[in-house]
Amino acid sequence: MGNSALKAHLETAQKTGVFQLTGKGLTEFPEDLQKLTSNLRTIDLSNNKIELLPPLIGKFSFLKSLALNNNKLTALPEELCKLKKLETLHLNGNHLRQLPAAFGQLSALKTLSLSGNQLRTVPTQLCGLRHLDVVDLSKNQIQNVPDTVGELQAIELNLNQNQISQISVQISHCPRLKVLRLEENCLELSMLPQSILSDSQISLLAVEGNLFEIKKLRELEGYDKYMERFTATKKKFA
């Protein structure tokens, strides 16, 4: 892409606060964006070939939304964690194995999408995020859900298409968790904590495509309690 095209995009971004440049084969984060650190509210660089996010990302202190879906990122810089106003972060379809240690400092974060990466566990850093609504960790390589998950504040947790065979009973203590998606994993029925049914806030549990028949779930103790929550929620949204 020529410099004049980039210049036009930058001029538009300066007026709108939105910089969107998708599917252009970019191999790096456009350095020229640093001229707009105080203007930009939204950056979308999805469907490119970016391998590295530079430390200067930490300077976009007014950024609310960052999308880098379908790039070639293998790691994220610690500087990303300085974005105190960031509410939406989309990183689907990259090669991320972990999140920066300070990720819990993204205190405004509401939506986090990490579908189609190489995570092996539910990152403990997510538990410090108080405003998190939706976390998408589908299509990773997660094998178990650790005890720390009990502190997760999310309303919806998507763990579809992983390799999960173990889930901590602490998941039923999540204070706001209403939707738990566990489709197409490696769960035996005995590994599904019954407290999810009998003693949690979860009103939608999606577990199709595991190592048990769904009708067996209905025989578990607490299933009737779960159905009460499920039905009440359905009525609310109907």
PDB file of C-alpha atoms in Angstrom, residues 70-219:
ATOM      1  CA  ASN A  70      -6.256 -12.907  11.875  1.00  0.00           C
ATOM      2  CA  ASN A  71      -2.708 -11.639  12.075  1.00  0.00           C
ATOM      3  CA  LYS A  72       0.484 -13.485  13.033  1.00  0.00           C
ATOM      4  CA  LEU A  73       0.993 -12.296  16.598  1.00  0.00           C
ATOM      5  CA  THR A  74       2.861 -14.728  18.853  1.00  0.00           C
ATOM      6  CA  ALA A  75       3.083 -12.442  21.890  1.00  0.00           C
ATOM      7  CA  LEU A  76       1.735  -9.134  23.196  1.00  0.00           C
ATOM      8  CA  PRO A  77       3.919  -6.366  24.662  1.00  0.00           C
ATOM      9  CA  GLU A  78       3.553  -5.448  28.361  1.00  0.00           C
ATOM     10  CA  GLU A  79       2.924  -1.855  27.169  1.00  0.00           C
ATOM     11  CA  LEU A  80      -0.498  -2.942  25.897  1.00  0.00           C
ATOM     12  CA  CYS A  81      -1.530  -3.188  29.557  1.00  0.00           C
ATOM     13  CA  LYS A  82      -1.255   0.602  29.960  1.00  0.00           C
ATOM     14  CA  LEU A  83      -4.459   1.153  27.971  1.00  0.00           C
ATOM     15  CA  LYS A  84      -6.689   2.081  30.897  1.00  0.00           C
ATOM     16  CA  LYS A  85      -9.662   3.028  28.691  1.00  0.00           C
ATOM     17  CA  LEU A  86      -9.606  -0.084  26.481  1.00  0.00           C
ATOM     18  CA  GLU A  87     -13.032  -1.774  26.547  1.00  0.00           C
ATOM     19  CA  THR A  88     -12.854  -4.153  23.582  1.00  0.00           C
ATOM     20  CA  LEU A  89      -9.919  -6.310  22.504  1.00  0.00           C
ATOM     21  CA  HIS A  90     -10.246  -8.719  19.561  1.00  0.00           C
ATOM     22  CA  LEU A  91      -7.279 -11.007  18.902  1.00  0.00           C
ATOM     23  CA  ASN A  92      -8.946 -14.008  17.240  1.00  0.00           C
ATOM     24  CA  GLY A  93      -6.906 -16.136  14.855  1.00  0.00           C
ATOM     25  CA  ASN A  94      -3.360 -15.363  16.011  1.00  0.00           C
ATOM     26  CA  HIS A  95      -0.624 -17.561  17.551  1.00  0.00           C
ATOM     27  CA  LEU A  96      -0.773 -16.343  21.150  1.00  0.00           C
ATOM     28  CA  ARG A  97       0.301 -18.795  23.860  1.00  0.00           C
ATOM     29  CA  GLN A  98      -0.093 -16.471  26.836  1.00  0.00           C
ATOM     30  CA  LEU A  99      -1.034 -12.971  27.927  1.00  0.00           C
ATOM     31  CA  PRO A 100       1.313 -10.354  29.411  1.00  0.00           C
ATOM     32  CA  ALA A 101       1.756 -10.579  33.191  1.00  0.00           C
ATOM     33  CA  ALA A 102       0.207  -7.129  33.695  1.00  0.00           C
ATOM     34  CA  PHE A 103      -2.883  -7.897  31.589  1.00  0.00           C
ATOM     35  CA  GLY A 104      -5.072  -7.490  34.694  1.00  0.00           C
ATOM     36  CA  GLN A 105      -4.319  -3.742  34.574  1.00  0.00           C
ATOM     37  CA  LEU A 106      -6.664  -3.295  31.582  1.00  0.00           C
ATOM     38  CA  SER A 107      -9.241  -2.200  34.105  1.00  0.00           C
ATOM     39  CA  ALA A 108     -11.936  -1.007  31.656  1.00  0.00           C
ATOM     40  CA  LEU A 109     -11.960  -4.178  29.544  1.00  0.00           C
ATOM     41  CA  LYS A 110     -15.459  -5.536  28.841  1.00  0.00           C
ATOM     42  CA  THR A 111     -15.035  -7.806  25.810  1.00  0.00           C
ATOM     43  CA  LEU A 112     -12.062 -10.053  25.126  1.00  0.00           C
ATOM     44  CA  SER A 113     -11.879 -12.392  22.106  1.00  0.00           C
ATOM     45  CA  LEU A 114      -8.982 -14.822  21.852  1.00  0.00           C
ATOM     46  CA  SER A 115     -10.614 -17.510  19.737  1.00  0.00           C
ATOM     47  CA  GLY A 116      -8.270 -19.566  17.545  1.00  0.00           C
ATOM     48  CA  ASN A 117      -4.996 -19.034  19.396  1.00  0.00           C
ATOM     49  CA  GLN A 118      -2.657 -21.459  21.199  1.00  0.00           C
ATOM     50  CA  LEU A 119      -3.578 -20.887  24.841  1.00  0.00           C
ATOM     51  CA  ARG A 120      -3.205 -23.967  27.033  1.00  0.00           C
ATOM     52  CA  THR A 121      -5.000 -22.662  30.099  1.00  0.00           C
ATOM     53  CA  VAL A 122      -7.506 -19.995  31.155  1.00  0.00           C
ATOM     54  CA  PRO A 123      -5.201 -17.013  31.860  1.00  0.00           C
ATOM     55  CA  THR A 124      -5.252 -16.152  35.584  1.00  0.00           C
ATOM     56  CA  GLN A 125      -4.754 -12.457  34.670  1.00  0.00           C
ATOM     57  CA  LEU A 126      -8.422 -12.341  33.605  1.00  0.00           C
ATOM     58  CA  CYS A 127      -9.547 -12.683  37.212  1.00  0.00           C
ATOM     59  CA  GLY A 128      -8.431  -9.155  38.065  1.00  0.00           C
ATOM     60  CA  LEU A 129     -10.708  -7.589  35.444  1.00  0.00           C
ATOM     61  CA  ARG A 130     -13.781  -6.290  37.239  1.00  0.00           C
ATOM     62  CA  HIS A 131     -15.834  -5.106  34.250  1.00  0.00           C
ATOM     63  CA  LEU A 132     -15.378  -8.093  31.992  1.00  0.00           C
ATOM     64  CA  ASP A 133     -18.615  -9.185  30.319  1.00  0.00           C
ATOM     65  CA  VAL A 134     -17.661 -11.589  27.538  1.00  0.00           C
ATOM     66  CA  VAL A 135     -14.551 -13.780  27.243  1.00  0.00           C
ATOM     67  CA  ASP A 136     -14.107 -15.928  24.140  1.00  0.00           C
ATOM     68  CA  LEU A 137     -11.372 -18.559  24.505  1.00  0.00           C
ATOM     69  CA  SER A 138     -12.847 -20.999  21.978  1.00  0.00           C
ATOM     70  CA  LYS A 139     -10.638 -22.953  19.542  1.00  0.00           C
ATOM     71  CA  ASN A 140      -7.522 -22.979  21.715  1.00  0.00           C
ATOM     72  CA  GLN A 141      -5.633 -25.875  23.330  1.00  0.00           C
ATOM     73  CA  ILE A 142      -7.001 -25.488  26.851  1.00  0.00           C
ATOM     74  CA  GLN A 143      -7.017 -28.786  28.748  1.00  0.00           C
ATOM     75  CA  ASN A 144      -8.249 -27.804  32.176  1.00  0.00           C
ATOM     76  CA  VAL A 145     -10.026 -24.957  33.927  1.00  0.00           C
ATOM     77  CA  PRO A 146      -8.097 -24.029  37.116  1.00  0.00           C
ATOM     78  CA  ASP A 147      -9.330 -23.021  40.603  1.00  0.00           C
ATOM     79  CA  THR A 148      -8.600 -19.338  39.941  1.00  0.00           C
ATOM     80  CA  VAL A 149     -11.575 -19.294  37.538  1.00  0.00           C
ATOM     81  CA  GLY A 150     -13.831 -18.792  40.570  1.00  0.00           C
ATOM     82  CA  GLU A 151     -12.745 -15.145  40.685  1.00  0.00           C
ATOM     83  CA  LEU A 152     -13.637 -14.466  37.054  1.00  0.00           C
ATOM     84  CA  GLN A 153     -16.179 -11.616  36.768  1.00  0.00           C
ATOM     85  CA  ALA A 154     -17.363 -12.406  33.238  1.00  0.00           C
ATOM     86  CA  ILE A 155     -21.034 -12.888  32.357  1.00  0.00           C
ATOM     87  CA  GLU A 156     -20.247 -15.185  29.418  1.00  0.00           C
ATOM     88  CA  LEU A 157     -17.308 -17.579  29.065  1.00  0.00           C
ATOM     89  CA  ASN A 158     -16.860 -19.390  25.765  1.00  0.00           C
ATOM     90  CA  LEU A 159     -14.581 -22.454  25.932  1.00  0.00           C
ATOM     91  CA  ASN A 160     -15.974 -24.305  22.897  1.00  0.00           C
ATOM     92  CA  GLN A 161     -13.630 -26.456  20.815  1.00  0.00           C
ATOM     93  CA  ASN A 162     -10.786 -26.897  23.270  1.00  0.00           C
ATOM     94  CA  GLN A 163      -9.417 -30.106  24.826  1.00  0.00           C
ATOM     95  CA  ILE A 164     -10.918 -29.632  28.276  1.00  0.00           C
ATOM     96  CA  SER A 165     -11.209 -32.770  30.378  1.00  0.00           C
ATOM     97  CA  GLN A 166     -11.167 -31.154  33.831  1.00  0.00           C
ATOM     98  CA  ILE A 167     -13.023 -28.209  35.329  1.00  0.00           C
ATOM     99  CA  SER A 168     -12.502 -26.809  38.799  1.00  0.00           C
ATOM    100  CA  VAL A 169     -15.600 -26.865  40.981  1.00  0.00           C
ATOM    101  CA  GLN A 170     -14.741 -23.203  41.700  1.00  0.00           C
ATOM    102  CA  ILE A 171     -16.382 -22.248  38.399  1.00  0.00           C
ATOM    103  CA  SER A 172     -19.733 -22.410  40.162  1.00  0.00           C
ATOM    104  CA  HIS A 173     -18.579 -19.551  42.425  1.00  0.00           C
ATOM    105  CA  CYS A 174     -18.196 -17.053  39.569  1.00  0.00           C
ATOM    106  CA  PRO A 175     -20.328 -14.150  40.810  1.00  0.00           C
ATOM    107  CA  ARG A 176     -21.709 -12.993  37.442  1.00  0.00           C
ATOM    108  CA  LEU A 177     -21.305 -16.003  35.158  1.00  0.00           C
ATOM    109  CA  LYS A 178     -24.597 -16.667  33.342  1.00  0.00           C
ATOM    110  CA  VAL A 179     -23.452 -18.348  30.113  1.00  0.00           C
ATOM    111  CA  LEU A 180     -20.891 -21.164  30.017  1.00  0.00           C
ATOM    112  CA  ARG A 181     -20.046 -22.706  26.646  1.00  0.00           C
ATOM    113  CA  LEU A 182     -18.147 -25.994  26.691  1.00  0.00           C
ATOM    114  CA  GLU A 183     -19.161 -27.567  23.380  1.00  0.00           C
ATOM    115  CA  GLU A 184     -16.821 -29.989  21.618  1.00  0.00           C
ATOM    116  CA  ASN A 185     -14.389 -30.700  24.437  1.00  0.00           C
ATOM    117  CA  CYS A 186     -13.196 -33.942  26.090  1.00  0.00           C
ATOM    118  CA  LEU A 187     -15.433 -33.932  29.160  1.00  0.00           C
ATOM    119  CA  GLU A 188     -16.715 -37.084  30.808  1.00  0.00           C
ATOM    120  CA  LEU A 189     -19.969 -36.493  32.660  1.00  0.00           C
ATOM    121  CA  SER A 190     -18.261 -37.289  35.980  1.00  0.00           C
ATOM    122  CA  MET A 191     -15.828 -34.408  35.369  1.00  0.00           C
ATOM    123  CA  LEU A 192     -18.592 -31.820  35.107  1.00  0.00           C
ATOM    124  CA  PRO A 193     -18.997 -30.287  38.591  1.00  0.00           C
ATOM    125  CA  GLN A 194     -22.619 -30.840  39.697  1.00  0.00           C
ATOM    126  CA  SER A 195     -22.495 -27.527  41.543  1.00  0.00           C
ATOM    127  CA  ILE A 196     -22.698 -25.814  38.127  1.00  0.00           C
ATOM    128  CA  LEU A 197     -26.246 -27.150  38.017  1.00  0.00           C
ATOM    129  CA  SER A 198     -27.258 -27.009  41.664  1.00  0.00           C
ATOM    130  CA  ASP A 199     -25.369 -24.044  43.042  1.00  0.00           C
ATOM    131  CA  SER A 200     -24.284 -21.412  40.514  1.00  0.00           C
ATOM    132  CA  GLN A 201     -25.633 -18.379  38.631  1.00  0.00           C
ATOM    133  CA  ILE A 202     -25.229 -20.184  35.288  1.00  0.00           C
ATOM    134  CA  SER A 203     -28.489 -20.181  33.338  1.00  0.00           C
ATOM    135  CA  LEU A 204     -27.145 -21.401  29.987  1.00  0.00           C
ATOM    136  CA  LEU A 205     -24.795 -24.376  29.931  1.00  0.00           C
ATOM    137  CA  ALA A 206     -23.829 -25.566  26.446  1.00  0.00           C
ATOM    138  CA  VAL A 207     -22.088 -28.963  26.557  1.00  0.00           C
ATOM    139  CA  GLU A 208     -22.962 -30.677  23.260  1.00  0.00           C
ATOM    140  CA  GLY A 209     -20.172 -32.655  21.619  1.00  0.00           C
ATOM    141  CA  ASN A 210     -18.429 -34.026  24.700  1.00  0.00           C
ATOM    142  CA  LEU A 211     -17.890 -37.629  25.851  1.00  0.00           C
ATOM    143  CA  PHE A 212     -21.404 -38.118  27.203  1.00  0.00           C
ATOM    144  CA  GLU A 213     -24.972 -38.071  25.961  1.00  0.00           C
ATOM    145  CA  ILE A 214     -26.877 -34.892  26.753  1.00  0.00           C
ATOM    146  CA  LYS A 215     -29.794 -36.899  28.139  1.00  0.00           C
ATOM    147  CA  LYS A 216     -27.473 -38.195  30.898  1.00  0.00           C
ATOM    148  CA  LEU A 217     -27.024 -34.604  32.042  1.00  0.00           C
ATOM    149  CA  ARG A 218     -30.743 -34.465  32.817  1.00  0.00           C
ATOM    150  CA  GLU A 219     -30.355 -37.287  35.322  1.00  0.00           C
TER     151      GLU A 219
END
